[in-house]
Amino acid sequence: GEFLQDSEGKAVLSIADEGRMEFADVDSLGEIHKDGTWNKKHIEQVIQLEGVDISAIKKADFTVVTDCVNSVGGIIIPELLRALGVSNVIELYSEPNGNFPHNPEPLPANLTAISEQVVKQKAHVGIVVDPDVDRLALVNEDGTMFGEEYTLVAVADYLLSINKGGNTVSNLSSTRALRDVTEKYGGNYAASAVGEVNVVNTMKETNALIGGEGNGGVILPAIHYGRDALVGIALFLSHLALSGKSTGALRKSYPSYYMSKNKIALSPQINPDEILEKVKAKYQNENLNTVDGLKIDFDNEWVHMRKSNTEPIIRIYTESTSQKSADDLAYRFMDEIKALS
């Protein structure tokens, strides 16, 4: 859309297909009111969700280590855990000063401190959130990673056990394990284009019970259509408590897939769309999805190739039943793209 001025000089945002949205002029901006209760209000909504079992969490008497990367999670995550009945919370980096103690991307290489503390404190689980608290990563009791891809899988498994036949959605680059879990309960899985808004739109189209992304983003329509680590934490701890398993044992109960994430640079004169069309033609007899780039689903593995909109590269994500086979599949398609280039 574009900003215009109406006949009275007021700012008006004109949006195609959605009419006009009026804004107050500079002399009529209104007043600012502070309300410090919204954290509490959101926590209350989360703990009242179907499936959140505070009594089970209290009975489990969890010891939890948190890493909130010195951002807003340091304010709300400990408060949520107390509301859920977790009395033993060991906090790492909870001062919301914006000075990240490590790369805030919740990937294994950046989580050595919490991994060590989970083992040292004999904690049941480690909880990691990113700076805006929409991604959730988990650490097993032995310090290993639960796996960002499996945050959504575990939470969906729990909700689907309560609401059998529910539908799920994740993007094309997310693990196949969500599809496996969904079909186990008689539901339908759908894959969207990459991007939270695309996941949400597909969830609405399919009336999904739950959805999200393989980066630890859980989206639950019962509360709102956005990734929310608080929702993931409340449902995961309920699931963990009721399962009677350790975090590591719960992870091992799911299908084991391994991912490889790569990219290949293209020279400026090469058209990535033409390259992907050539790959598509070569594999025309396979199970193809062209919603976002090109995804080829083989029997036990898949490859997803999509061009970048900001740089001359093709991203190549693969998943298979071992890390080696996932890497080998990626290298194979990287070689094929090079040959086609």
mmCIF file of C-alpha atoms in Angstrom:
data_model
loop_
_atom_site.group_PDB
_atom_site.id
_atom_site.type_symbol
_atom_site.label_atom_id
_atom_site.label_comp_id
_atom_site.label_asym_id
_atom_site.label_seq_id
_atom_site.Cartn_x
_atom_site.Cartn_y
_atom_site.Cartn_z
ATOM 1 C CA GLY A 1 0.000 0.000 0.000
ATOM 2 C CA GLU A 2 0.956 3.657 0.050
ATOM 3 C CA PHE A 3 0.399 6.593 2.368
ATOM 4 C CA LEU A 4 -1.797 9.410 1.022
ATOM 5 C CA GLN A 5 -3.426 12.520 2.458
ATOM 6 C CA ASP A 6 -7.161 12.999 2.483
ATOM 7 C CA SER A 7 -8.940 16.333 1.964
ATOM 8 C CA GLU A 8 -8.489 17.213 5.642
ATOM 9 C CA GLY A 9 -4.784 16.459 5.681
ATOM 10 C CA LYS A 10 -5.099 13.193 7.601
ATOM 11 C CA ALA A 11 -2.741 10.325 6.779
ATOM 12 C CA VAL A 12 -4.506 7.501 4.976
ATOM 13 C CA LEU A 13 -3.002 4.136 4.092
ATOM 14 C CA SER A 14 -4.435 2.849 0.830
ATOM 15 C CA ILE A 15 -4.208 -0.944 0.555
ATOM 16 C CA ALA A 16 -5.151 -2.841 -2.577
ATOM 17 C CA ASP A 17 -8.280 -4.971 -2.156
ATOM 18 C CA GLU A 18 -8.674 -3.853 1.466
ATOM 19 C CA GLY A 19 -9.938 -0.294 1.127
ATOM 20 C CA ARG A 20 -8.505 2.555 3.201
ATOM 21 C CA MET A 21 -7.196 2.683 6.737
ATOM 22 C CA GLU A 22 -7.257 6.052 8.458
ATOM 23 C CA PHE A 23 -4.656 7.284 10.928
ATOM 24 C CA ALA A 24 -4.906 10.162 13.373
ATOM 25 C CA ASP A 25 -3.093 13.352 12.424
ATOM 26 C CA VAL A 26 -0.109 14.471 14.455
ATOM 27 C CA ASP A 27 -2.209 16.690 16.748
ATOM 28 C CA SER A 28 -4.696 13.936 17.577
ATOM 29 C CA LEU A 29 -2.528 10.991 18.513
ATOM 30 C CA GLY A 30 -4.327 10.275 21.772
ATOM 31 C CA GLU A 31 -2.689 9.113 24.989
ATOM 32 C CA ILE A 32 -0.300 6.403 26.098
ATOM 33 C CA HIS A 33 -1.377 4.161 28.956
ATOM 34 C CA LYS A 34 0.996 1.750 30.675
ATOM 35 C CA ASP A 35 -0.298 -1.678 31.592
ATOM 36 C CA GLY A 36 2.137 -4.098 33.213
ATOM 37 C CA THR A 37 -0.318 -6.980 33.480
ATOM 38 C CA TRP A 38 -0.062 -8.441 29.989
ATOM 39 C CA ASN A 39 2.583 -11.024 30.857
ATOM 40 C CA LYS A 40 0.303 -12.312 33.596
ATOM 41 C CA LYS A 41 -2.699 -12.282 31.270
ATOM 42 C CA HIS A 42 -0.881 -14.271 28.604
ATOM 43 C CA ILE A 43 0.453 -16.793 31.122
ATOM 44 C CA GLU A 44 -3.083 -17.262 32.452
ATOM 45 C CA GLN A 45 -4.287 -17.993 28.913
ATOM 46 C CA VAL A 46 -1.479 -20.491 28.370
ATOM 47 C CA ILE A 47 -2.009 -22.450 31.579
ATOM 48 C CA GLN A 48 -5.727 -22.733 30.836
ATOM 49 C CA LEU A 49 -5.144 -24.397 27.462
ATOM 50 C CA GLU A 50 -6.465 -27.891 26.880
ATOM 51 C CA GLY A 51 -3.719 -30.354 27.705
ATOM 52 C CA VAL A 52 -1.788 -28.180 30.138
ATOM 53 C CA ASP A 53 -1.672 -30.293 33.306
ATOM 54 C CA ILE A 54 -0.295 -28.296 36.230
ATOM 55 C CA SER A 55 -0.955 -31.055 38.750
ATOM 56 C CA ALA A 56 1.101 -33.538 36.719
ATOM 57 C CA ILE A 57 3.940 -31.042 36.343
ATOM 58 C CA LYS A 58 3.964 -30.326 40.085
ATOM 59 C CA LYS A 59 3.960 -34.038 40.880
ATOM 60 C CA ALA A 60 6.902 -34.628 38.528
ATOM 61 C CA ASP A 61 8.949 -32.137 40.587
ATOM 62 C CA PHE A 62 11.043 -31.075 37.617
ATOM 63 C CA THR A 63 14.388 -29.325 37.835
ATOM 64 C CA VAL A 64 14.643 -27.052 34.809
ATOM 65 C CA VAL A 65 17.566 -25.002 33.491
ATOM 66 C CA THR A 66 16.700 -22.033 31.282
ATOM 67 C CA ASP A 67 18.705 -19.982 28.790
ATOM 68 C CA CYS A 68 16.853 -16.785 27.850
ATOM 69 C CA VAL A 69 19.844 -15.144 26.119
ATOM 70 C CA ASN A 70 19.485 -11.944 28.204
ATOM 71 C CA SER A 71 16.331 -10.906 26.403
ATOM 72 C CA VAL A 72 12.620 -10.659 27.208
ATOM 73 C CA GLY A 73 12.393 -14.385 27.896
ATOM 74 C CA GLY A 74 14.273 -13.694 31.110
ATOM 75 C CA ILE A 75 11.198 -11.850 32.367
ATOM 76 C CA ILE A 76 8.388 -14.163 31.360
ATOM 77 C CA ILE A 77 9.832 -17.704 31.172
ATOM 78 C CA PRO A 78 10.671 -18.041 34.907
ATOM 79 C CA GLU A 79 7.248 -16.550 35.707
ATOM 80 C CA LEU A 80 5.554 -19.099 33.435
ATOM 81 C CA LEU A 81 7.474 -21.992 34.985
ATOM 82 C CA ARG A 82 6.445 -20.936 38.485
ATOM 83 C CA ALA A 83 2.812 -20.725 37.342
ATOM 84 C CA LEU A 84 3.133 -24.251 35.945
ATOM 85 C CA GLY A 85 4.331 -25.576 39.290
ATOM 86 C CA VAL A 86 8.044 -25.884 38.561
ATOM 87 C CA SER A 87 9.707 -24.907 41.831
ATOM 88 C CA ASN A 88 13.337 -25.616 40.938
ATOM 89 C CA VAL A 89 14.311 -23.274 38.101
ATOM 90 C CA ILE A 90 17.993 -22.599 37.426
ATOM 91 C CA GLU A 91 18.309 -19.483 35.291
ATOM 92 C CA LEU A 92 21.055 -18.707 32.812
ATOM 93 C CA TYR A 93 21.156 -15.312 31.090
ATOM 94 C CA SER A 94 17.835 -13.974 32.382
ATOM 95 C CA GLU A 95 18.776 -10.300 32.620
ATOM 96 C CA PRO A 96 16.885 -8.584 29.769
ATOM 97 C CA ASN A 97 19.653 -6.162 28.805
ATOM 98 C CA GLY A 98 20.051 -7.270 25.184
ATOM 99 C CA ASN A 99 23.692 -8.262 25.675
ATOM 100 C CA PHE A 100 23.613 -11.736 24.201
ATOM 101 C CA PRO A 101 26.125 -14.012 25.998
ATOM 102 C CA HIS A 102 26.407 -16.166 22.865
ATOM 103 C CA ASN A 103 24.999 -16.275 19.360
ATOM 104 C CA PRO A 104 21.230 -16.144 20.063
ATOM 105 C CA GLU A 105 20.392 -18.680 17.362
ATOM 106 C CA PRO A 106 19.273 -21.716 19.439
ATOM 107 C CA LEU A 107 21.520 -24.210 17.681
ATOM 108 C CA PRO A 108 23.658 -26.891 19.410
ATOM 109 C CA ALA A 109 26.958 -25.083 18.799
ATOM 110 C CA ASN A 110 25.649 -22.059 20.722
ATOM 111 C CA LEU A 111 24.205 -23.962 23.687
ATOM 112 C CA THR A 112 27.245 -25.449 25.400
ATOM 113 C CA ALA A 113 26.676 -23.535 28.659
ATOM 114 C CA ILE A 114 23.145 -24.805 29.255
ATOM 115 C CA SER A 115 24.138 -28.279 28.107
ATOM 116 C CA GLU A 116 26.840 -28.366 30.811
ATOM 117 C CA GLN A 117 24.506 -26.975 33.470
ATOM 118 C CA VAL A 118 21.735 -29.473 32.761
ATOM 119 C CA VAL A 119 24.171 -32.276 33.499
ATOM 120 C CA LYS A 120 25.804 -30.513 36.470
ATOM 121 C CA GLN A 121 22.477 -29.652 38.119
ATOM 122 C CA LYS A 122 20.995 -33.092 37.318
ATOM 123 C CA ALA A 123 18.099 -31.300 35.638
ATOM 124 C CA HIS A 124 15.262 -33.080 33.895
ATOM 125 C CA VAL A 125 15.301 -30.704 30.921
ATOM 126 C CA GLY A 126 16.863 -27.539 29.578
ATOM 127 C CA ILE A 127 14.695 -24.832 28.016
ATOM 128 C CA VAL A 128 16.107 -22.383 25.465
ATOM 129 C CA VAL A 129 14.289 -19.510 23.778
ATOM 130 C CA ASP A 130 15.413 -17.001 21.200
ATOM 131 C CA PRO A 131 15.357 -13.208 21.823
ATOM 132 C CA ASP A 132 11.682 -12.715 20.916
ATOM 133 C CA VAL A 133 10.557 -15.975 22.584
ATOM 134 C CA ASP A 134 8.850 -17.531 19.572
ATOM 135 C CA ARG A 135 11.295 -20.425 19.114
ATOM 136 C CA LEU A 136 11.794 -23.203 21.646
ATOM 137 C CA ALA A 137 14.736 -25.586 21.860
ATOM 138 C CA LEU A 138 15.064 -28.336 24.458
ATOM 139 C CA VAL A 139 18.040 -30.055 26.081
ATOM 140 C CA ASN A 140 17.938 -33.685 27.229
ATOM 141 C CA GLU A 141 18.951 -34.679 30.749
ATOM 142 C CA ASP A 142 22.349 -35.877 29.476
ATOM 143 C CA GLY A 143 23.134 -32.537 27.866
ATOM 144 C CA THR A 144 22.368 -33.626 24.318
ATOM 145 C CA MET A 145 19.907 -31.721 22.163
ATOM 146 C CA PHE A 146 16.280 -32.821 21.870
ATOM 147 C CA GLY A 147 16.400 -31.239 18.409
ATOM 148 C CA GLU A 148 14.648 -28.074 17.266
ATOM 149 C CA GLU A 149 12.811 -30.046 14.594
ATOM 150 C CA TYR A 150 11.302 -32.249 17.296
ATOM 151 C CA THR A 151 9.866 -29.506 19.537
ATOM 152 C CA LEU A 152 6.797 -29.268 17.312
ATOM 153 C CA VAL A 153 6.702 -33.050 16.795
ATOM 154 C CA ALA A 154 6.541 -33.753 20.552
ATOM 155 C CA VAL A 155 3.933 -31.097 21.290
ATOM 156 C CA ALA A 156 1.820 -32.181 18.308
ATOM 157 C CA ASP A 157 2.058 -35.814 19.399
ATOM 158 C CA TYR A 158 0.706 -34.883 22.815
ATOM 159 C CA LEU A 159 -2.186 -32.796 21.476
ATOM 160 C CA LEU A 160 -3.064 -35.382 18.840
ATOM 161 C CA SER A 161 -3.266 -38.062 21.538
ATOM 162 C CA ILE A 162 -6.006 -35.927 23.105
ATOM 163 C CA ASN A 163 -7.649 -34.862 19.828
ATOM 164 C CA LYS A 164 -7.243 -37.875 17.555
ATOM 165 C CA GLY A 165 -7.759 -37.104 13.882
ATOM 166 C CA GLY A 166 -6.532 -33.523 14.146
ATOM 167 C CA ASN A 167 -4.672 -31.977 11.227
ATOM 168 C CA THR A 168 -1.180 -30.491 11.291
ATOM 169 C CA VAL A 169 0.945 -28.194 9.140
ATOM 170 C CA SER A 170 4.630 -27.363 8.847
ATOM 171 C CA ASN A 171 6.695 -25.918 6.043
ATOM 172 C CA LEU A 172 8.302 -27.931 3.268
ATOM 173 C CA SER A 173 11.720 -27.819 4.927
ATOM 174 C CA SER A 174 10.527 -29.319 8.231
ATOM 175 C CA THR A 175 10.938 -32.910 9.360
ATOM 176 C CA ARG A 176 8.829 -35.749 8.003
ATOM 177 C CA ALA A 177 8.345 -36.933 11.597
ATOM 178 C CA LEU A 178 5.379 -34.555 12.017
ATOM 179 C CA ARG A 179 3.607 -36.254 9.126
ATOM 180 C CA ASP A 180 4.332 -39.673 10.648
ATOM 181 C CA VAL A 181 2.944 -38.659 14.050
ATOM 182 C CA THR A 182 -0.129 -37.024 12.509
ATOM 183 C CA GLU A 183 -1.027 -40.039 10.397
ATOM 184 C CA LYS A 184 -0.544 -42.334 13.405
ATOM 185 C CA TYR A 185 -3.550 -40.634 14.997
ATOM 186 C CA GLY A 186 -5.611 -40.575 11.797
ATOM 187 C CA GLY A 187 -5.094 -36.923 10.947
ATOM 188 C CA ASN A 188 -3.928 -35.234 7.777
ATOM 189 C CA TYR A 189 -0.606 -33.441 7.401
ATOM 190 C CA ALA A 190 -0.093 -30.565 4.958
ATOM 191 C CA ALA A 191 3.123 -28.815 3.941
ATOM 192 C CA SER A 192 3.229 -25.080 3.260
ATOM 193 C CA ALA A 193 5.725 -22.786 1.616
ATOM 194 C CA VAL A 194 8.529 -21.596 3.888
ATOM 195 C CA GLY A 195 7.577 -18.642 6.094
ATOM 196 C CA GLU A 196 5.365 -18.283 9.148
ATOM 197 C CA VAL A 197 2.588 -16.496 7.261
ATOM 198 C CA ASN A 198 2.436 -19.364 4.745
ATOM 199 C CA VAL A 199 2.219 -21.925 7.548
ATOM 200 C CA VAL A 200 -0.613 -19.946 9.150
ATOM 201 C CA ASN A 201 -2.548 -19.612 5.894
ATOM 202 C CA THR A 202 -2.325 -23.360 5.276
ATOM 203 C CA MET A 203 -3.387 -24.043 8.862
ATOM 204 C CA LYS A 204 -6.488 -21.941 8.343
ATOM 205 C CA GLU A 205 -7.254 -23.669 5.045
ATOM 206 C CA THR A 206 -6.966 -27.139 6.602
ATOM 207 C CA ASN A 207 -8.459 -26.275 10.006
ATOM 208 C CA ALA A 208 -5.258 -27.549 11.626
ATOM 209 C CA LEU A 209 -5.126 -28.386 15.321
ATOM 210 C CA ILE A 210 -1.481 -27.336 15.512
ATOM 211 C CA GLY A 211 1.311 -26.302 13.200
ATOM 212 C CA GLY A 212 4.605 -24.520 13.069
ATOM 213 C CA GLU A 213 8.132 -24.681 11.779
ATOM 214 C CA GLY A 214 11.121 -26.942 12.298
ATOM 215 C CA ASN A 215 13.025 -24.118 13.979
ATOM 216 C CA GLY A 216 11.200 -24.767 17.258
ATOM 217 C CA GLY A 217 8.219 -22.586 16.383
ATOM 218 C CA VAL A 218 4.892 -23.898 17.730
ATOM 219 C CA ILE A 219 1.642 -22.337 16.462
ATOM 220 C CA LEU A 220 -1.559 -23.198 18.319
ATOM 221 C CA PRO A 221 -4.782 -21.657 16.930
ATOM 222 C CA ALA A 222 -6.543 -22.271 20.250
ATOM 223 C CA ILE A 223 -4.616 -19.291 21.623
ATOM 224 C CA HIS A 224 -3.437 -17.344 18.533
ATOM 225 C CA TYR A 225 -1.935 -17.791 15.062
ATOM 226 C CA GLY A 226 1.694 -17.092 15.877
ATOM 227 C CA ARG A 227 4.765 -18.962 17.079
ATOM 228 C CA ASP A 228 4.834 -18.954 20.876
ATOM 229 C CA ALA A 229 7.494 -20.637 23.022
ATOM 230 C CA LEU A 230 5.299 -20.319 26.142
ATOM 231 C CA VAL A 231 2.671 -22.551 24.559
ATOM 232 C CA GLY A 232 5.362 -25.051 23.611
ATOM 233 C CA ILE A 233 6.836 -25.097 27.127
ATOM 234 C CA ALA A 234 3.495 -25.616 28.894
ATOM 235 C CA LEU A 235 2.413 -28.441 26.601
ATOM 236 C CA PHE A 236 5.825 -30.105 26.470
ATOM 237 C CA LEU A 237 6.220 -30.199 30.255
ATOM 238 C CA SER A 238 2.705 -31.621 30.562
ATOM 239 C CA HIS A 239 3.563 -34.275 27.988
ATOM 240 C CA LEU A 240 6.858 -35.071 29.709
ATOM 241 C CA ALA A 241 5.229 -35.331 33.145
ATOM 242 C CA LEU A 242 2.389 -37.576 31.993
ATOM 243 C CA SER A 243 4.661 -39.796 29.902
ATOM 244 C CA GLY A 244 6.758 -40.793 32.908
ATOM 245 C CA LYS A 245 9.792 -40.804 30.611
ATOM 246 C CA SER A 246 13.022 -38.855 30.694
ATOM 247 C CA THR A 247 13.399 -36.130 28.073
ATOM 248 C CA GLY A 248 15.908 -38.255 26.166
ATOM 249 C CA ALA A 249 13.656 -41.320 26.239
ATOM 250 C CA LEU A 250 10.731 -39.256 24.974
ATOM 251 C CA ARG A 251 12.853 -38.046 22.065
ATOM 252 C CA LYS A 252 13.833 -41.615 21.189
ATOM 253 C CA SER A 253 10.148 -42.565 20.975
ATOM 254 C CA TYR A 254 9.813 -40.567 17.739
ATOM 255 C CA PRO A 255 10.952 -41.517 14.246
ATOM 256 C CA SER A 256 14.597 -40.569 13.824
ATOM 257 C CA TYR A 257 15.339 -38.402 10.822
ATOM 258 C CA TYR A 258 18.457 -36.377 10.165
ATOM 259 C CA MET A 259 18.746 -33.148 8.207
ATOM 260 C CA SER A 260 21.453 -31.512 6.149
ATOM 261 C CA LYS A 261 21.162 -27.810 5.306
ATOM 262 C CA ASN A 262 23.324 -26.438 2.515
ATOM 263 C CA LYS A 263 23.411 -23.835 -0.223
ATOM 264 C CA ILE A 264 25.094 -23.514 -3.573
ATOM 265 C CA ALA A 265 26.217 -20.202 -5.066
ATOM 266 C CA LEU A 266 25.320 -19.398 -8.660
ATOM 267 C CA SER A 267 27.017 -17.007 -11.020
ATOM 268 C CA PRO A 268 24.875 -13.898 -11.756
ATOM 269 C CA GLN A 269 24.089 -14.954 -15.322
ATOM 270 C CA ILE A 270 22.490 -18.232 -14.236
ATOM 271 C CA ASN A 271 18.726 -18.280 -13.716
ATOM 272 C CA PRO A 272 17.896 -20.436 -10.651
ATOM 273 C CA ASP A 273 14.337 -20.991 -11.887
ATOM 274 C CA GLU A 274 15.676 -22.583 -15.061
ATOM 275 C CA ILE A 275 17.976 -24.829 -13.037
ATOM 276 C CA LEU A 276 15.099 -26.021 -10.852
ATOM 277 C CA GLU A 277 12.960 -26.664 -13.951
ATOM 278 C CA LYS A 278 15.709 -28.901 -15.319
ATOM 279 C CA VAL A 279 15.884 -30.829 -12.042
ATOM 280 C CA LYS A 280 12.090 -31.120 -12.057
ATOM 281 C CA ALA A 281 12.132 -32.556 -15.578
ATOM 282 C CA LYS A 282 14.790 -35.092 -14.613
ATOM 283 C CA TYR A 283 12.758 -36.309 -11.630
ATOM 284 C CA GLN A 284 9.283 -35.950 -13.158
ATOM 285 C CA ASN A 285 8.346 -39.513 -12.191
ATOM 286 C CA GLU A 286 9.004 -38.915 -8.481
ATOM 287 C CA ASN A 287 6.685 -37.348 -5.890
ATOM 288 C CA LEU A 288 7.163 -33.610 -6.530
ATOM 289 C CA ASN A 289 5.959 -30.496 -4.712
ATOM 290 C CA THR A 290 6.414 -27.098 -6.362
ATOM 291 C CA VAL A 291 4.604 -24.907 -3.820
ATOM 292 C CA ASP A 292 7.927 -23.309 -2.880
ATOM 293 C CA GLY A 293 10.859 -24.160 -5.107
ATOM 294 C CA LEU A 294 11.080 -27.902 -5.698
ATOM 295 C CA LYS A 295 10.738 -30.704 -3.156
ATOM 296 C CA ILE A 296 11.279 -34.319 -4.149
ATOM 297 C CA ASP A 297 9.909 -36.935 -1.771
ATOM 298 C CA PHE A 298 11.621 -40.304 -2.084
ATOM 299 C CA ASP A 299 10.600 -43.385 -0.094
ATOM 300 C CA ASN A 300 12.830 -42.754 2.933
ATOM 301 C CA GLU A 301 14.221 -39.278 2.332
ATOM 302 C CA TRP A 302 13.568 -35.954 0.658
ATOM 303 C CA VAL A 303 15.352 -32.960 -0.847
ATOM 304 C CA HIS A 304 13.992 -29.411 -0.926
ATOM 305 C CA MET A 305 15.580 -26.844 -3.229
ATOM 306 C CA ARG A 306 14.538 -23.203 -3.271
ATOM 307 C CA LYS A 307 16.132 -20.071 -4.605
ATOM 308 C CA SER A 308 16.936 -17.111 -2.406
ATOM 309 C CA ASN A 309 15.144 -13.854 -3.133
ATOM 310 C CA THR A 310 18.066 -11.782 -1.863
ATOM 311 C CA GLU A 311 21.215 -13.475 -3.145
ATOM 312 C CA PRO A 312 22.262 -15.703 -6.102
ATOM 313 C CA ILE A 313 22.030 -19.043 -4.297
ATOM 314 C CA ILE A 314 19.882 -22.143 -4.167
ATOM 315 C CA ARG A 315 19.236 -23.530 -0.685
ATOM 316 C CA ILE A 316 19.311 -27.321 -0.499
ATOM 317 C CA TYR A 317 17.737 -29.029 2.501
ATOM 318 C CA THR A 318 17.668 -32.802 2.779
ATOM 319 C CA GLU A 319 16.381 -35.309 5.306
ATOM 320 C CA SER A 320 17.079 -39.018 5.605
ATOM 321 C CA THR A 321 17.367 -41.860 8.095
ATOM 322 C CA SER A 322 21.013 -41.106 8.976
ATOM 323 C CA GLN A 323 23.190 -38.017 8.972
ATOM 324 C CA LYS A 324 25.498 -39.547 6.379
ATOM 325 C CA SER A 325 22.687 -40.365 3.971
ATOM 326 C CA ALA A 326 21.218 -36.868 4.417
ATOM 327 C CA ASP A 327 24.620 -35.317 3.677
ATOM 328 C CA ASP A 328 25.183 -37.651 0.731
ATOM 329 C CA LEU A 329 21.791 -36.745 -0.728
ATOM 330 C CA ALA A 330 22.624 -33.056 -0.410
ATOM 331 C CA TYR A 331 26.028 -33.480 -2.060
ATOM 332 C CA ARG A 332 24.423 -35.463 -4.865
ATOM 333 C CA PHE A 333 21.998 -32.669 -5.718
ATOM 334 C CA MET A 334 24.657 -30.013 -5.310
ATOM 335 C CA ASP A 335 26.715 -31.879 -7.919
ATOM 336 C CA GLU A 336 23.695 -32.175 -10.202
ATOM 337 C CA ILE A 337 22.981 -28.445 -9.952
ATOM 338 C CA LYS A 338 26.619 -27.662 -10.713
ATOM 339 C CA ALA A 339 26.456 -29.892 -13.768
ATOM 340 C CA LEU A 340 23.226 -28.261 -14.958
ATOM 341 C CA SER A 341 24.772 -24.828 -14.443
#
